[in-house]
């Protein structure tokens, strides 16, 4: 038996002012994207902004439905939009901001497991790290690859 440990590295910023300009812009875009949230059931408004490798910035927001499971998170909304409309262009950085109504959470809202799995797939597809920025009013976290928020990624249908 061997005891093992998985550790992750990430950067915590006190505010977007400490970030490089491209990331600051993406934070602003994720916050703006919350305006597109359709969340009459949870009232939890999530915005996501995705920068593609060619510099294009796309926005998405959570979309709910009276048949609850039919809704979709902000992150998957923007990633699937990018996959459908910008095929072949790698994903560079995804920024996410969530909160009740007009408020943004103090501590960064973390993406759900299903969204992390979708991030992992696009990261593998494009063969380059997808950076993740999670936004709170007290702090902003930046991860340099999906593996850091989804250790032990499921990415193979082969039994080894
Ligand atoms: N939601 C997201 O958009 N992203 C996440 O990572 C977590 C949750 C949405 C789904 C639902 O519309 C609302 O937040 C409450 O769960």
PDB file of C-alpha atoms and ligand atoms in Angstrom:
ATOM      1  CA  UNK A   1       0.000   0.000   0.000  1.00  0.00           C
ATOM      2  CA  UNK A   2       1.197   3.500  -0.792  1.00  0.00           C
ATOM      3  CA  UNK A   3      -0.373   6.641   0.486  1.00  0.00           C
ATOM      4  CA  UNK A   4      -0.439   9.295  -2.185  1.00  0.00           C
ATOM      5  CA  UNK A   5      -1.455  12.910  -2.352  1.00  0.00           C
ATOM      6  CA  UNK A   6      -2.658  15.093  -5.176  1.00  0.00           C
ATOM      7  CA  UNK A   7      -1.881  18.788  -4.803  1.00  0.00           C
ATOM      8  CA  UNK A   8      -3.003  21.674  -6.954  1.00  0.00           C
ATOM      9  CA  UNK A   9      -1.447  25.048  -7.577  1.00  0.00           C
ATOM     10  CA  UNK A  10      -3.486  28.138  -8.208  1.00  0.00           C
ATOM     11  CA  UNK A  11      -3.148  31.869  -7.925  1.00  0.00           C
ATOM     12  CA  UNK A  12      -5.441  33.947  -5.711  1.00  0.00           C
ATOM     13  CA  UNK A  13      -5.831  37.608  -6.610  1.00  0.00           C
ATOM     14  CA  UNK A  14      -7.276  40.211  -4.252  1.00  0.00           C
ATOM     15  CA  UNK A  15      -9.032  41.807  -7.226  1.00  0.00           C
ATOM     16  CA  UNK A  16      -8.987  41.930 -11.022  1.00  0.00           C
ATOM     17  CA  UNK A  17      -6.681  44.954 -10.817  1.00  0.00           C
ATOM     18  CA  UNK A  18      -3.822  42.574 -10.011  1.00  0.00           C
ATOM     19  CA  UNK A  19      -4.406  40.528 -13.155  1.00  0.00           C
ATOM     20  CA  UNK A  20      -2.871  40.892 -16.582  1.00  0.00           C
ATOM     21  CA  UNK A  21      -5.020  43.048 -18.926  1.00  0.00           C
ATOM     22  CA  UNK A  22      -6.345  40.106 -20.995  1.00  0.00           C
ATOM     23  CA  UNK A  23      -7.565  38.362 -17.859  1.00  0.00           C
ATOM     24  CA  UNK A  24      -9.033  41.572 -16.482  1.00  0.00           C
ATOM     25  CA  UNK A  25     -11.043  41.928 -19.687  1.00  0.00           C
ATOM     26  CA  UNK A  26     -12.258  38.357 -19.394  1.00  0.00           C
ATOM     27  CA  UNK A  27     -13.359  38.942 -15.791  1.00  0.00           C
ATOM     28  CA  UNK A  28     -15.340  41.990 -16.934  1.00  0.00           C
ATOM     29  CA  UNK A  29     -16.898  39.923 -19.746  1.00  0.00           C
ATOM     30  CA  UNK A  30     -17.942  37.131 -17.332  1.00  0.00           C
ATOM     31  CA  UNK A  31     -19.559  39.675 -15.022  1.00  0.00           C
ATOM     32  CA  UNK A  32     -21.371  41.272 -17.987  1.00  0.00           C
ATOM     33  CA  UNK A  33     -22.453  37.866 -19.239  1.00  0.00           C
ATOM     34  CA  UNK A  34     -24.588  37.444 -16.105  1.00  0.00           C
ATOM     35  CA  UNK A  35     -27.059  39.827 -17.734  1.00  0.00           C
ATOM     36  CA  UNK A  36     -27.986  36.989 -20.079  1.00  0.00           C
ATOM     37  CA  UNK A  37     -28.826  34.611 -17.254  1.00  0.00           C
ATOM     38  CA  UNK A  38     -32.324  33.149 -17.404  1.00  0.00           C
ATOM     39  CA  UNK A  39     -32.705  31.846 -13.864  1.00  0.00           C
ATOM     40  CA  UNK A  40     -36.280  32.399 -12.631  1.00  0.00           C
ATOM     41  CA  UNK A  41     -36.159  29.207 -10.533  1.00  0.00           C
ATOM     42  CA  UNK A  42     -32.854  29.409  -8.679  1.00  0.00           C
ATOM     43  CA  UNK A  43     -32.331  33.198  -9.037  1.00  0.00           C
ATOM     44  CA  UNK A  44     -28.630  32.285  -9.179  1.00  0.00           C
ATOM     45  CA  UNK A  45     -27.146  34.202 -12.080  1.00  0.00           C
ATOM     46  CA  UNK A  46     -23.988  32.792 -13.619  1.00  0.00           C
ATOM     47  CA  UNK A  47     -21.948  34.348 -16.414  1.00  0.00           C
ATOM     48  CA  UNK A  48     -19.087  32.743 -18.287  1.00  0.00           C
ATOM     49  CA  UNK A  49     -16.634  34.299 -20.730  1.00  0.00           C
ATOM     50  CA  UNK A  50     -14.421  32.168 -22.944  1.00  0.00           C
ATOM     51  CA  UNK A  51     -11.335  33.432 -24.730  1.00  0.00           C
ATOM     52  CA  UNK A  52     -10.367  31.409 -27.766  1.00  0.00           C
ATOM     53  CA  UNK A  53      -6.792  31.037 -28.964  1.00  0.00           C
ATOM     54  CA  UNK A  54      -7.419  33.604 -31.736  1.00  0.00           C
ATOM     55  CA  UNK A  55      -8.482  36.203 -29.141  1.00  0.00           C
ATOM     56  CA  UNK A  56     -12.232  35.932 -29.732  1.00  0.00           C
ATOM     57  CA  UNK A  57     -14.186  36.386 -26.488  1.00  0.00           C
ATOM     58  CA  UNK A  58     -17.567  34.643 -26.222  1.00  0.00           C
ATOM     59  CA  UNK A  59     -20.116  35.001 -23.437  1.00  0.00           C
ATOM     60  CA  UNK A  60     -22.666  32.605 -22.001  1.00  0.00           C
ATOM     61  CA  UNK A  61     -25.042  32.484 -19.051  1.00  0.00           C
ATOM     62  CA  UNK A  62     -27.081  29.828 -17.285  1.00  0.00           C
ATOM     63  CA  UNK A  63     -30.414  29.010 -18.894  1.00  0.00           C
ATOM     64  CA  UNK A  64     -33.070  27.347 -16.754  1.00  0.00           C
ATOM     65  CA  UNK A  65     -36.279  25.547 -17.602  1.00  0.00           C
ATOM     66  CA  UNK A  66     -39.423  24.623 -15.719  1.00  0.00           C
ATOM     67  CA  UNK A  67     -38.401  20.990 -16.301  1.00  0.00           C
ATOM     68  CA  UNK A  68     -35.300  21.606 -14.194  1.00  0.00           C
ATOM     69  CA  UNK A  69     -32.797  19.153 -15.698  1.00  0.00           C
ATOM     70  CA  UNK A  70     -33.417  20.698 -19.116  1.00  0.00           C
ATOM     71  CA  UNK A  71     -31.520  23.844 -18.137  1.00  0.00           C
ATOM     72  CA  UNK A  72     -27.820  24.378 -18.721  1.00  0.00           C
ATOM     73  CA  UNK A  73     -24.981  26.010 -16.786  1.00  0.00           C
ATOM     74  CA  UNK A  74     -23.246  29.136 -18.048  1.00  0.00           C
ATOM     75  CA  UNK A  75     -19.974  27.309 -18.665  1.00  0.00           C
ATOM     76  CA  UNK A  76     -21.447  24.619 -20.886  1.00  0.00           C
ATOM     77  CA  UNK A  77     -23.609  27.182 -22.692  1.00  0.00           C
ATOM     78  CA  UNK A  78     -20.534  29.118 -23.819  1.00  0.00           C
ATOM     79  CA  UNK A  79     -18.327  26.067 -24.434  1.00  0.00           C
ATOM     80  CA  UNK A  80     -20.916  24.334 -26.607  1.00  0.00           C
ATOM     81  CA  UNK A  81     -21.531  27.585 -28.478  1.00  0.00           C
ATOM     82  CA  UNK A  82     -17.798  27.837 -29.148  1.00  0.00           C
ATOM     83  CA  UNK A  83     -17.578  24.180 -30.157  1.00  0.00           C
ATOM     84  CA  UNK A  84     -20.482  24.596 -32.577  1.00  0.00           C
ATOM     85  CA  UNK A  85     -19.551  27.954 -34.077  1.00  0.00           C
ATOM     86  CA  UNK A  86     -15.750  28.071 -33.861  1.00  0.00           C
ATOM     87  CA  UNK A  87     -14.743  24.459 -34.495  1.00  0.00           C
ATOM     88  CA  UNK A  88     -11.002  23.855 -34.499  1.00  0.00           C
ATOM     89  CA  UNK A  89     -10.146  27.016 -32.538  1.00  0.00           C
ATOM     90  CA  UNK A  90      -8.642  26.036 -29.172  1.00  0.00           C
ATOM     91  CA  UNK A  91     -10.032  27.310 -25.899  1.00  0.00           C
ATOM     92  CA  UNK A  92      -7.557  29.492 -24.015  1.00  0.00           C
ATOM     93  CA  UNK A  93      -9.230  30.750 -20.823  1.00  0.00           C
ATOM     94  CA  UNK A  94     -12.694  30.414 -19.280  1.00  0.00           C
ATOM     95  CA  UNK A  95     -13.841  32.898 -16.610  1.00  0.00           C
ATOM     96  CA  UNK A  96     -16.917  32.316 -14.426  1.00  0.00           C
ATOM     97  CA  UNK A  97     -18.891  34.564 -12.069  1.00  0.00           C
ATOM     98  CA  UNK A  98     -22.018  33.627 -10.127  1.00  0.00           C
ATOM     99  CA  UNK A  99     -24.264  35.002  -7.446  1.00  0.00           C
ATOM    100  CA  UNK A 100     -27.827  35.552  -6.309  1.00  0.00           C
ATOM    101  CA  UNK A 101     -29.704  38.222  -8.218  1.00  0.00           C
ATOM    102  CA  UNK A 102     -27.493  41.272  -8.711  1.00  0.00           C
ATOM    103  CA  UNK A 103     -24.930  40.104  -6.144  1.00  0.00           C
ATOM    104  CA  UNK A 104     -21.724  38.274  -7.007  1.00  0.00           C
ATOM    105  CA  UNK A 105     -20.556  35.649  -4.489  1.00  0.00           C
ATOM    106  CA  UNK A 106     -17.818  36.793  -2.107  1.00  0.00           C
ATOM    107  CA  UNK A 107     -15.891  33.576  -2.586  1.00  0.00           C
ATOM    108  CA  UNK A 108     -15.640  32.260  -6.170  1.00  0.00           C
ATOM    109  CA  UNK A 109     -18.501  29.965  -7.214  1.00  0.00           C
ATOM    110  CA  UNK A 110     -17.000  26.683  -8.385  1.00  0.00           C
ATOM    111  CA  UNK A 111     -18.157  24.990 -11.597  1.00  0.00           C
ATOM    112  CA  UNK A 112     -20.248  21.840 -11.271  1.00  0.00           C
ATOM    113  CA  UNK A 113     -18.765  18.455 -12.062  1.00  0.00           C
ATOM    114  CA  UNK A 114     -20.518  18.139 -15.418  1.00  0.00           C
ATOM    115  CA  UNK A 115     -19.029  21.448 -16.597  1.00  0.00           C
ATOM    116  CA  UNK A 116     -15.568  20.368 -15.437  1.00  0.00           C
ATOM    117  CA  UNK A 117     -15.923  17.183 -17.469  1.00  0.00           C
ATOM    118  CA  UNK A 118     -16.834  19.199 -20.575  1.00  0.00           C
ATOM    119  CA  UNK A 119     -13.866  21.536 -19.986  1.00  0.00           C
ATOM    120  CA  UNK A 120     -11.621  18.456 -19.789  1.00  0.00           C
ATOM    121  CA  UNK A 121     -12.881  17.162 -23.130  1.00  0.00           C
ATOM    122  CA  UNK A 122     -12.192  20.406 -25.003  1.00  0.00           C
ATOM    123  CA  UNK A 123      -8.795  20.710 -23.344  1.00  0.00           C
ATOM    124  CA  UNK A 124      -7.904  17.216 -24.569  1.00  0.00           C
ATOM    125  CA  UNK A 125      -9.401  17.841 -28.020  1.00  0.00           C
ATOM    126  CA  UNK A 126      -7.266  20.934 -28.567  1.00  0.00           C
ATOM    127  CA  UNK A 127      -4.160  19.605 -26.842  1.00  0.00           C
ATOM    128  CA  UNK A 128      -3.443  22.728 -24.878  1.00  0.00           C
ATOM    129  CA  UNK A 129      -4.190  23.754 -21.290  1.00  0.00           C
ATOM    130  CA  UNK A 130      -7.513  25.470 -20.715  1.00  0.00           C
ATOM    131  CA  UNK A 131      -7.029  28.080 -18.002  1.00  0.00           C
ATOM    132  CA  UNK A 132      -9.880  28.699 -15.570  1.00  0.00           C
ATOM    133  CA  UNK A 133     -10.679  31.910 -13.697  1.00  0.00           C
ATOM    134  CA  UNK A 134     -13.223  31.777 -10.856  1.00  0.00           C
ATOM    135  CA  UNK A 135     -14.489  35.155  -9.734  1.00  0.00           C
ATOM    136  CA  UNK A 136     -15.592  36.311  -6.300  1.00  0.00           C
ATOM    137  CA  UNK A 137     -15.805  39.815  -4.866  1.00  0.00           C
ATOM    138  CA  UNK A 138     -13.257  38.971  -2.154  1.00  0.00           C
ATOM    139  CA  UNK A 139     -10.867  37.001  -4.298  1.00  0.00           C
ATOM    140  CA  UNK A 140     -10.341  35.633  -7.787  1.00  0.00           C
ATOM    141  CA  UNK A 141      -8.733  32.265  -8.427  1.00  0.00           C
ATOM    142  CA  UNK A 142      -6.800  31.297 -11.532  1.00  0.00           C
ATOM    143  CA  UNK A 143      -5.973  27.702 -12.418  1.00  0.00           C
ATOM    144  CA  UNK A 144      -3.556  26.920 -15.220  1.00  0.00           C
ATOM    145  CA  UNK A 145      -5.306  23.782 -16.475  1.00  0.00           C
ATOM    146  CA  UNK A 146      -8.552  21.841 -16.025  1.00  0.00           C
ATOM    147  CA  UNK A 147      -6.670  19.023 -14.255  1.00  0.00           C
ATOM    148  CA  UNK A 148      -6.317  21.346 -11.263  1.00  0.00           C
ATOM    149  CA  UNK A 149     -10.069  21.504 -10.700  1.00  0.00           C
ATOM    150  CA  UNK A 150     -10.728  17.967 -11.934  1.00  0.00           C
ATOM    151  CA  UNK A 151      -8.032  15.548 -10.799  1.00  0.00           C
ATOM    152  CA  UNK A 152      -8.196  11.970 -12.112  1.00  0.00           C
ATOM    153  CA  UNK A 153      -9.988  13.075 -15.277  1.00  0.00           C
ATOM    154  CA  UNK A 154     -12.093  10.472 -17.041  1.00  0.00           C
ATOM    155  CA  UNK A 155     -10.877  10.729 -20.637  1.00  0.00           C
ATOM    156  CA  UNK A 156     -10.579   7.258 -22.045  1.00  0.00           C
ATOM    157  CA  UNK A 157     -13.036   4.534 -22.972  1.00  0.00           C
ATOM    158  CA  UNK A 158     -10.226   1.969 -23.111  1.00  0.00           C
ATOM    159  CA  UNK A 159      -9.654  -0.479 -20.303  1.00  0.00           C
ATOM    160  CA  UNK A 160      -5.924  -0.516 -19.602  1.00  0.00           C
TER     161      UNK A 160
HETATM  162  N1  LIG B   1     -24.888  26.968 -12.493  1.00  0.00           N
HETATM  163  C1  LIG B   1     -24.039  27.378 -13.474  1.00  0.00           C
HETATM  164  O1  LIG B   1     -24.440  28.045 -14.426  1.00  0.00           O
HETATM  165  N2  LIG B   1     -22.741  27.035 -13.364  1.00  0.00           N
HETATM  166  C2  LIG B   1     -22.220  26.299 -12.347  1.00  0.00           C
HETATM  167  O2  LIG B   1     -21.044  25.980 -12.392  1.00  0.00           O
HETATM  168  C3  LIG B   1     -23.049  25.910 -11.216  1.00  0.00           C
HETATM  169  C4  LIG B   1     -24.493  26.176 -11.348  1.00  0.00           C
HETATM  170  C5  LIG B   1     -26.300  27.321 -12.614  1.00  0.00           C
HETATM  171  C6  LIG B   1     -27.228  26.188 -12.863  1.00  0.00           C
HETATM  172  C7  LIG B   1     -28.526  26.732 -12.319  1.00  0.00           C
HETATM  173  O3  LIG B   1     -29.130  27.522 -13.330  1.00  0.00           O
HETATM  174  C8  LIG B   1     -28.105  27.653 -11.197  1.00  0.00           C
HETATM  175  O4  LIG B   1     -26.721  27.916 -11.406  1.00  0.00           O
HETATM  176  C9  LIG B   1     -28.303  27.079  -9.815  1.00  0.00           C
HETATM  177  O5  LIG B   1     -27.717  25.838  -9.702  1.00  0.00           O
END
